[in-house]
């Protein structure tokens, strides 16, 4: 038998290599990418030196453009220019009909309820358009950092529900990115302010962007962030300020109907007026041969109801967190709309505290995401930072009479797993439909439908005798997997639920092939490379685990078994069959799970062992 | 596979009692999260990520349970093998039922008022006082090994917790 090589304890057998990671703020109005370079996190500019990429994509017959160029031609070409698409992520057509938002787009009617915009370049979904923005930003990062990205952290509003998060992840997959984590925007902002360096405190993050409002209450203690509560409104932001101004102009000027290009011009003008009123007390308005004056006070009256709406959400978030305004140590301002003086005034009045504004409110989220991406990708193994996040909305199931039974309550820390037992309602019932919903209301119709699937093959029994256990698992990105099982017979429907508004895995694969025009070989080469990376990771992990913990955790026989697995992995990695590699990885993963689990248990014991003295003093 | 069959108290190295040091619980929760959270395994292989997910989910569940007094009380009874049946309200004494009905009626009235904030706070305070009484009743019954009384206190407590939740919702 050949002698085994064992590396120094605590040292990985592979030399440490700095990895390329970026943080992306995928915003409603503008998007940014940031990275940690020479120990500082900063946003990365494009060739023209601009940091903000307008979240705008324009489609033509044979090409499309992203960012500033797309924004510039927006008013001449409104049907083909998609702006504020984040508002449509994970939304259905019926959601749009409920909102009062003025739409210059032509929405394609599809049976599946998904939104697609009709453009000269085809029918485009919000996920596809977002993927273009992500692609533009990751290309910028790759050029700046000098190579392919190992991973990205993408921020989402804390209030984003399951389908919106899934849509964001789908867009990232479509753009060919490896997502390390979806991070909530306010948490990223707190990280950017270095608030994690403080010993402890309670922070309120007031994030008023172009299209979304979030309030998050975070507690941090010795480098650990805990989200106490989140709240907000996924359809409230600076765009609404613009809409309010536009509505005012339209009414004052007596303009009943506008065509879509006029509408777009009116919105652009309204946005400019809002920005001018940040520094001026009054501005003059000229629109379609009508002119007047708009004062800051008038603007305040127009937007006060919107700000009040935001403050009501703040009040709810404080209550959910179980704290008073006086408990808050810091208030952080995020989002371009917090530049509006009235917003700052009202926030200061509400919290009784001057809010923090020193970091550019538009860049602060991307910077925080870059810091976390750098840690998650493994560039800072000694980092103490750990972010604990919560789900923003309750998850539940439909029960008799169109009611929703909540399984996981909102603001529960993720990841989380919960199971609930249900039974049949009729004698001899052999199938049961599981309808998963998200929301706080009691009626199915008032909540968002995430998925529906059917558990079949339940042995016929009298009503109430079958015991169906439905398990929910929400992962660290806030994404949900549901499975159902009949306890007595073991009949199982282990369906990884794809939310109704997300895309299926195969759809993504097809889109990947189409949209970036990968030749078939390229696609297969990429798949093989990914499989190899995956197998190598498992191989290295087992190798270093053996080196570190074999003596204490494994018997001789188990040691030999694990060693065999390592060898067979190495052999298959050298081959060129993606299929064989993936099969071997699957086998080894299952067979070595006992070892990984033992190591994790041991690490918990070790972490608490140092605290035994505390036990005595607290007893 | 999962050696986390140990109970929630053991997981955090705490004595299985109602009055726990919540600061110590939070501290240990964080210590454990530092070891097992998926963020620690973001760049690692799928197996580690899956295990991290399972462990962290369990740790979160345990923490949520022990952190909240009512859930902790219920869990203590579960550990003793007492099955908690929350539908036993029919056994409530009439005094408790009367108070319940009064409070519910008051709540209904408040929901129709224009500026009910002060009255809501007053009602909340009343309910909270009763909850404190019940948690004290639970502790003493539990310590004396009187499971039936302990359970009675928990069921009433659960009832009031729901009322409390509904009163809170009035503020929206």
CSV table of C-alpha atoms in Angstrom, one decimal, chain A residues 6 9 25 39 65 75 81 91 102 115 169 205-206 251 254 261 265 281 297 307 333 351 418 477 576:
chain,number,residue,atom,x,y,z
A,6,UNK,CA,-0.9,14.3,5.0
A,9,UNK,CA,-3.1,20.5,10.3
A,25,UNK,CA,-26.5,46.4,-6.6
A,39,UNK,CA,-8.2,46.1,0.9
A,65,UNK,CA,-28.1,48.3,-25.8
A,75,UNK,CA,-38.1,59.2,-25.1
A,81,UNK,CA,-36.9,50.8,-24.0
A,91,UNK,CA,-44.7,39.8,-11.0
A,102,UNK,CA,-48.4,54.5,-15.7
A,115,UNK,CA,-45.0,39.5,-18.0
A,169,UNK,CA,-31.4,34.5,-9.1
A,205,UNK,CA,-31.7,51.4,7.6
A,206,UNK,CA,-34.1,53.7,5.7
A,251,UNK,CA,-53.8,68.4,-14.0
A,254,UNK,CA,-55.2,70.5,-18.3
A,261,UNK,CA,-43.5,59.5,-25.8
A,265,UNK,CA,-40.9,63.2,-21.5
A,281,UNK,CA,-36.4,76.6,-3.2
A,297,UNK,CA,-43.2,73.6,-0.3
A,307,UNK,CA,-43.3,59.7,2.9
A,333,UNK,CA,-29.8,56.6,4.7
A,351,UNK,CA,-36.4,58.7,14.8
A,418,UNK,CA,-40.6,23.5,9.2
A,477,UNK,CA,-30.9,33.2,0.0
A,576,UNK,CA,-13.4,14.0,-19.8
